Amino acid sequence: MDERIASRIKLVRGDITTLNVDAIVNAANTSLLGGGGVDGAIHRAAGPELLAECRTLGGCATGSAKITRGYRLPTDHVIHTVGPVYSGGGRGEADLLASCYRESLRLAAEHQCKTVAFPAISCGVYGYPLAEAARVSLEATAEFLAESELPREVTWCLFDQPAYDAYQEALAAAAD
Ligand code: ADP
């Protein structure tokens, strides 16, 4: 990964609902009507207006993304993307996961977002192995950033230490 691209990628540990960025990304499900994990945390923090807007969107396909306002969150926008459920890696999971990052970044750029934060999409209930997800997501993001000035900065907000460590290792390997 080019040094100029690496300098636009940050890792933090914490709760994505607290981040003051232009857009946070939600690891949603195809209904967009809320769920557990980071999805539940985002809806709780944003308030019921978020669910009301999500109801108007007609769901979201796996690998795609849709954008809403952030309501009571410190962020302006929430980008809802649906990661693949991991079932061994032979069912196009990597392409779908890469597509989540590309489509989310495309929406962020379209909405003039300079700063965007992602959780580790698919790495919770959807069971994607952390090291593999980190590699795929960093690669897709680096490719996008090489072609686009926006977003200027992409942060992964990792909720626990294993996720943080996996992303840190993948970023170090990609920067070699
Ligand atoms: P998925 O269904 O895509 O696997 P999950 O929400 O189950 O989504 O998990 C995705 C990742 O988000 C997991 O690594 C989980 O630990 C993490 N996570 C859960 N809550 C938060 C939060 N408040 N902020 C950031 N990441 C979170």
PDB file of N, CA and C in Angstrom, residues 15-76:
ATOM      1  N   ASP A  15     -16.169   2.619  20.768  1.00  0.00           N
ATOM      2  CA  ASP A  15     -17.581   2.517  20.406  1.00  0.00           C
ATOM      3  C   ASP A  15     -17.846   3.510  19.274  1.00  0.00           C
ATOM      4  N   ILE A  16     -18.236   2.998  18.136  1.00  0.00           N
ATOM      5  CA  ILE A  16     -18.375   3.837  16.936  1.00  0.00           C
ATOM      6  C   ILE A  16     -19.454   4.912  17.096  1.00  0.00           C
ATOM      7  N   THR A  17     -20.403   4.690  18.005  1.00  0.00           N
ATOM      8  CA  THR A  17     -21.489   5.670  18.171  1.00  0.00           C
ATOM      9  C   THR A  17     -21.008   6.968  18.810  1.00  0.00           C
ATOM     10  N   THR A  18     -19.801   6.964  19.350  1.00  0.00           N
ATOM     11  CA  THR A  18     -19.285   8.179  20.008  1.00  0.00           C
ATOM     12  C   THR A  18     -18.451   9.039  19.051  1.00  0.00           C
ATOM     13  N   LEU A  19     -18.209   8.553  17.848  1.00  0.00           N
ATOM     14  CA  LEU A  19     -17.246   9.242  16.974  1.00  0.00           C
ATOM     15  C   LEU A  19     -17.856  10.433  16.252  1.00  0.00           C
ATOM     16  N   ASN A  20     -17.100  11.513  16.279  1.00  0.00           N
ATOM     17  CA  ASN A  20     -17.519  12.750  15.640  1.00  0.00           C
ATOM     18  C   ASN A  20     -16.871  12.836  14.250  1.00  0.00           C
ATOM     19  N   VAL A  21     -17.447  12.062  13.326  1.00  0.00           N
ATOM     20  CA  VAL A  21     -16.941  12.019  11.948  1.00  0.00           C
ATOM     21  C   VAL A  21     -18.104  12.370  11.022  1.00  0.00           C
ATOM     22  N   ASP A  22     -17.816  12.563   9.738  1.00  0.00           N
ATOM     23  CA  ASP A  22     -18.895  12.947   8.818  1.00  0.00           C
ATOM     24  C   ASP A  22     -19.874  11.796   8.577  1.00  0.00           C
ATOM     25  N   ALA A  23     -19.373  10.571   8.606  1.00  0.00           N
ATOM     26  CA  ALA A  23     -20.259   9.403   8.443  1.00  0.00           C
ATOM     27  C   ALA A  23     -19.705   8.219   9.222  1.00  0.00           C
ATOM     28  N   ILE A  24     -20.616   7.484   9.874  1.00  0.00           N
ATOM     29  CA  ILE A  24     -20.234   6.170  10.408  1.00  0.00           C
ATOM     30  C   ILE A  24     -20.957   5.121   9.577  1.00  0.00           C
ATOM     31  N   VAL A  25     -20.358   3.944   9.503  1.00  0.00           N
ATOM     32  CA  VAL A  25     -20.949   2.860   8.734  1.00  0.00           C
ATOM     33  C   VAL A  25     -21.540   1.852   9.713  1.00  0.00           C
ATOM     34  N   ASN A  26     -22.734   1.397   9.380  1.00  0.00           N
ATOM     35  CA  ASN A  26     -23.442   0.420  10.187  1.00  0.00           C
ATOM     36  C   ASN A  26     -23.368  -0.941   9.517  1.00  0.00           C
ATOM     37  N   ALA A  27     -23.014  -1.979  10.292  1.00  0.00           N
ATOM     38  CA  ALA A  27     -23.088  -3.362   9.806  1.00  0.00           C
ATOM     39  C   ALA A  27     -24.527  -3.828  10.013  1.00  0.00           C
ATOM     40  N   ALA A  28     -25.358  -3.536   9.025  1.00  0.00           N
ATOM     41  CA  ALA A  28     -26.802  -3.771   9.149  1.00  0.00           C
ATOM     42  C   ALA A  28     -27.170  -5.155   8.621  1.00  0.00           C
ATOM     43  N   ASN A  29     -28.462  -5.458   8.637  1.00  0.00           N
ATOM     44  CA  ASN A  29     -28.945  -6.661   7.951  1.00  0.00           C
ATOM     45  C   ASN A  29     -29.864  -6.220   6.811  1.00  0.00           C
ATOM     46  N   THR A  30     -30.290  -7.162   5.963  1.00  0.00           N
ATOM     47  CA  THR A  30     -30.987  -6.778   4.722  1.00  0.00           C
ATOM     48  C   THR A  30     -32.298  -6.041   4.969  1.00  0.00           C
ATOM     49  N   SER A  31     -32.883  -6.190   6.152  1.00  0.00           N
ATOM     50  CA  SER A  31     -34.151  -5.485   6.425  1.00  0.00           C
ATOM     51  C   SER A  31     -33.935  -4.005   6.717  1.00  0.00           C
ATOM     52  N   LEU A  32     -32.751  -3.647   7.175  1.00  0.00           N
ATOM     53  CA  LEU A  32     -32.417  -2.288   7.665  1.00  0.00           C
ATOM     54  C   LEU A  32     -33.311  -1.858   8.820  1.00  0.00           C
ATOM     55  N   LEU A  33     -33.934  -2.812   9.494  1.00  0.00           N
ATOM     56  CA  LEU A  33     -34.852  -2.445  10.568  1.00  0.00           C
ATOM     57  C   LEU A  33     -34.257  -2.667  11.948  1.00  0.00           C
ATOM     58  N   GLY A  34     -32.938  -2.713  12.007  1.00  0.00           N
ATOM     59  CA  GLY A  34     -32.267  -2.844  13.299  1.00  0.00           C
ATOM     60  C   GLY A  34     -31.970  -4.285  13.631  1.00  0.00           C
ATOM     61  N   GLY A  35     -31.027  -4.462  14.565  1.00  0.00           N
ATOM     62  CA  GLY A  35     -30.611  -5.806  14.955  1.00  0.00           C
ATOM     63  C   GLY A  35     -29.762  -5.713  16.199  1.00  0.00           C
ATOM     64  N   GLY A  36     -28.881  -6.694  16.374  1.00  0.00           N
ATOM     65  CA  GLY A  36     -28.008  -6.678  17.550  1.00  0.00           C
ATOM     66  C   GLY A  36     -26.677  -6.049  17.219  1.00  0.00           C
ATOM     67  N   GLY A  37     -25.699  -6.263  18.076  1.00  0.00           N
ATOM     68  CA  GLY A  37     -24.334  -5.800  17.828  1.00  0.00           C
ATOM     69  C   GLY A  37     -24.259  -4.307  17.568  1.00  0.00           C
ATOM     70  N   VAL A  38     -23.441  -3.939  16.603  1.00  0.00           N
ATOM     71  CA  VAL A  38     -23.206  -2.516  16.332  1.00  0.00           C
ATOM     72  C   VAL A  38     -24.480  -1.854  15.794  1.00  0.00           C
ATOM     73  N   ASP A  39     -25.289  -2.612  15.073  1.00  0.00           N
ATOM     74  CA  ASP A  39     -26.559  -2.105  14.537  1.00  0.00           C
ATOM     75  C   ASP A  39     -27.465  -1.637  15.689  1.00  0.00           C
ATOM     76  N   GLY A  40     -27.597  -2.479  16.696  1.00  0.00           N
ATOM     77  CA  GLY A  40     -28.426  -2.122  17.855  1.00  0.00           C
ATOM     78  C   GLY A  40     -27.890  -0.894  18.565  1.00  0.00           C
ATOM     79  N   ALA A  41     -26.575  -0.842  18.715  1.00  0.00           N
ATOM     80  CA  ALA A  41     -25.952   0.295  19.415  1.00  0.00           C
ATOM     81  C   ALA A  41     -26.197   1.591  18.642  1.00  0.00           C
ATOM     82  N   ILE A  42     -26.102   1.531  17.325  1.00  0.00           N
ATOM     83  CA  ILE A  42     -26.307   2.734  16.490  1.00  0.00           C
ATOM     84  C   ILE A  42     -27.760   3.189  16.581  1.00  0.00           C
ATOM     85  N   HIS A  43     -28.696   2.273  16.489  1.00  0.00           N
ATOM     86  CA  HIS A  43     -30.114   2.674  16.578  1.00  0.00           C
ATOM     87  C   HIS A  43     -30.452   3.226  17.963  1.00  0.00           C
ATOM     88  N   ARG A  44     -29.908   2.629  18.999  1.00  0.00           N
ATOM     89  CA  ARG A  44     -30.180   3.144  20.358  1.00  0.00           C
ATOM     90  C   ARG A  44     -29.666   4.568  20.505  1.00  0.00           C
ATOM     91  N   ALA A  45     -28.455   4.798  20.006  1.00  0.00           N
ATOM     92  CA  ALA A  45     -27.845   6.117  20.180  1.00  0.00           C
ATOM     93  C   ALA A  45     -28.457   7.170  19.246  1.00  0.00           C
ATOM     94  N   ALA A  46     -28.929   6.748  18.085  1.00  0.00           N
ATOM     95  CA  ALA A  46     -29.479   7.707  17.110  1.00  0.00           C
ATOM     96  C   ALA A  46     -30.904   8.108  17.457  1.00  0.00           C
ATOM     97  N   GLY A  47     -31.640   7.203  18.125  1.00  0.00           N
ATOM     98  CA  GLY A  47     -33.038   7.469  18.451  1.00  0.00           C
ATOM     99  C   GLY A  47     -33.979   6.934  17.383  1.00  0.00           C
ATOM    100  N   PRO A  48     -35.290   6.968  17.664  1.00  0.00           N
ATOM    101  CA  PRO A  48     -36.293   6.329  16.799  1.00  0.00           C
ATOM    102  C   PRO A  48     -36.417   6.947  15.406  1.00  0.00           C
ATOM    103  N   GLU A  49     -35.940   8.174  15.238  1.00  0.00           N
ATOM    104  CA  GLU A  49     -36.013   8.806  13.906  1.00  0.00           C
ATOM    105  C   GLU A  49     -35.192   8.028  12.884  1.00  0.00           C
ATOM    106  N   LEU A  50     -34.110   7.387  13.349  1.00  0.00           N
ATOM    107  CA  LEU A  50     -33.280   6.613  12.412  1.00  0.00           C
ATOM    108  C   LEU A  50     -34.085   5.437  11.861  1.00  0.00           C
ATOM    109  N   LEU A  51     -34.760   4.724  12.738  1.00  0.00           N
ATOM    110  CA  LEU A  51     -35.562   3.579  12.286  1.00  0.00           C
ATOM    111  C   LEU A  51     -36.661   4.055  11.334  1.00  0.00           C
ATOM    112  N   ALA A  52     -37.247   5.197  11.639  1.00  0.00           N
ATOM    113  CA  ALA A  52     -38.308   5.735  10.765  1.00  0.00           C
ATOM    114  C   ALA A  52     -37.755   5.989   9.365  1.00  0.00           C
ATOM    115  N   GLU A  53     -36.570   6.562   9.264  1.00  0.00           N
ATOM    116  CA  GLU A  53     -36.005   6.789   7.930  1.00  0.00           C
ATOM    117  C   GLU A  53     -35.657   5.459   7.258  1.00  0.00           C
ATOM    118  N   CYS A  54     -35.089   4.523   8.040  1.00  0.00           N
ATOM    119  CA  CYS A  54     -34.724   3.213   7.475  1.00  0.00           C
ATOM    120  C   CYS A  54     -35.943   2.494   6.897  1.00  0.00           C
ATOM    121  N   ARG A  55     -37.095   2.668   7.523  1.00  0.00           N
ATOM    122  CA  ARG A  55     -38.322   2.022   7.024  1.00  0.00           C
ATOM    123  C   ARG A  55     -38.688   2.471   5.622  1.00  0.00           C
ATOM    124  N   THR A  56     -38.242   3.652   5.218  1.00  0.00           N
ATOM    125  CA  THR A  56     -38.583   4.176   3.884  1.00  0.00           C
ATOM    126  C   THR A  56     -37.644   3.643   2.799  1.00  0.00           C
ATOM    127  N   LEU A  57     -36.604   2.894   3.180  1.00  0.00           N
ATOM    128  CA  LEU A  57     -35.547   2.558   2.217  1.00  0.00           C
ATOM    129  C   LEU A  57     -35.755   1.234   1.487  1.00  0.00           C
ATOM    130  N   GLY A  58     -36.681   0.420   1.967  1.00  0.00           N
ATOM    131  CA  GLY A  58     -36.955  -0.843   1.268  1.00  0.00           C
ATOM    132  C   GLY A  58     -35.859  -1.883   1.395  1.00  0.00           C
ATOM    133  N   GLY A  59     -35.121  -1.857   2.503  1.00  0.00           N
ATOM    134  CA  GLY A  59     -34.083  -2.865   2.724  1.00  0.00           C
ATOM    135  C   GLY A  59     -32.837  -2.599   1.906  1.00  0.00           C
ATOM    136  N   CYS A  60     -31.898  -3.537   1.987  1.00  0.00           N
ATOM    137  CA  CYS A  60     -30.602  -3.348   1.321  1.00  0.00           C
ATOM    138  C   CYS A  60     -30.032  -4.742   1.021  1.00  0.00           C
ATOM    139  N   ALA A  61     -29.537  -4.933  -0.189  1.00  0.00           N
ATOM    140  CA  ALA A  61     -28.966  -6.236  -0.563  1.00  0.00           C
ATOM    141  C   ALA A  61     -27.587  -6.419   0.072  1.00  0.00           C
ATOM    142  N   THR A  62     -27.193  -7.651   0.258  1.00  0.00           N
ATOM    143  CA  THR A  62     -25.843  -7.958   0.746  1.00  0.00           C
ATOM    144  C   THR A  62     -24.812  -7.383  -0.240  1.00  0.00           C
ATOM    145  N   GLY A  63     -23.822  -6.676   0.306  1.00  0.00           N
ATOM    146  CA  GLY A  63     -22.790  -6.063  -0.536  1.00  0.00           C
ATOM    147  C   GLY A  63     -23.129  -4.655  -0.998  1.00  0.00           C
ATOM    148  N   SER A  64     -24.360  -4.198  -0.725  1.00  0.00           N
ATOM    149  CA  SER A  64     -24.774  -2.838  -1.103  1.00  0.00           C
ATOM    150  C   SER A  64     -24.790  -1.936   0.126  1.00  0.00           C
ATOM    151  N   ALA A  65     -25.120  -0.650  -0.089  1.00  0.00           N
ATOM    152  CA  ALA A  65     -25.141   0.311   1.019  1.00  0.00           C
ATOM    153  C   ALA A  65     -26.194   1.381   0.760  1.00  0.00           C
ATOM    154  N   LYS A  66     -26.754   1.922   1.825  1.00  0.00           N
ATOM    155  CA  LYS A  66     -27.707   3.036   1.744  1.00  0.00           C
ATOM    156  C   LYS A  66     -27.356   4.055   2.829  1.00  0.00           C
ATOM    157  N   ILE A  67     -27.719   5.302   2.601  1.00  0.00           N
ATOM    158  CA  ILE A  67     -27.300   6.357   3.526  1.00  0.00           C
ATOM    159  C   ILE A  67     -28.513   7.039   4.161  1.00  0.00           C
ATOM    160  N   THR A  68     -28.371   7.379   5.433  1.00  0.00           N
ATOM    161  CA  THR A  68     -29.399   8.149   6.153  1.00  0.00           C
ATOM    162  C   THR A  68     -28.714   9.274   6.920  1.00  0.00           C
ATOM    163  N   ARG A  69     -29.544  10.077   7.565  1.00  0.00           N
ATOM    164  CA  ARG A  69     -29.006  11.073   8.494  1.00  0.00           C
ATOM    165  C   ARG A  69     -28.581  10.387   9.797  1.00  0.00           C
ATOM    166  N   GLY A  70     -27.896  11.139  10.657  1.00  0.00           N
ATOM    167  CA  GLY A  70     -27.389  10.561  11.906  1.00  0.00           C
ATOM    168  C   GLY A  70     -28.224  10.866  13.140  1.00  0.00           C
ATOM    169  N   TYR A  71     -29.214  11.780  13.005  1.00  0.00           N
ATOM    170  CA  TYR A  71     -30.120  12.114  14.110  1.00  0.00           C
ATOM    171  C   TYR A  71     -29.366  12.456  15.393  1.00  0.00           C
ATOM    172  N   ARG A  72     -29.579  11.711  16.478  1.00  0.00           N
ATOM    173  CA  ARG A  72     -28.956  12.112  17.770  1.00  0.00           C
ATOM    174  C   ARG A  72     -27.481  11.717  17.899  1.00  0.00           C
ATOM    175  N   LEU A  73     -26.954  11.065  16.876  1.00  0.00           N
ATOM    176  CA  LEU A  73     -25.526  10.709  16.895  1.00  0.00           C
ATOM    177  C   LEU A  73     -24.680  11.948  16.607  1.00  0.00           C
ATOM    178  N   PRO A  74     -23.431  11.953  17.048  1.00  0.00           N
ATOM    179  CA  PRO A  74     -22.554  13.086  16.706  1.00  0.00           C
ATOM    180  C   PRO A  74     -22.189  13.133  15.217  1.00  0.00           C
ATOM    181  N   THR A  75     -22.444  12.061  14.495  1.00  0.00           N
ATOM    182  CA  THR A  75     -22.117  12.020  13.070  1.00  0.00           C
ATOM    183  C   THR A  75     -23.264  12.585  12.224  1.00  0.00           C
ATOM    184  N   ASP A  76     -22.943  13.128  11.047  1.00  0.00           N
ATOM    185  CA  ASP A  76     -23.994  13.668  10.166  1.00  0.00           C
ATOM    186  C   ASP A  76     -24.768  12.570   9.452  1.00  0.00           C
TER     187      ASP A  76
END
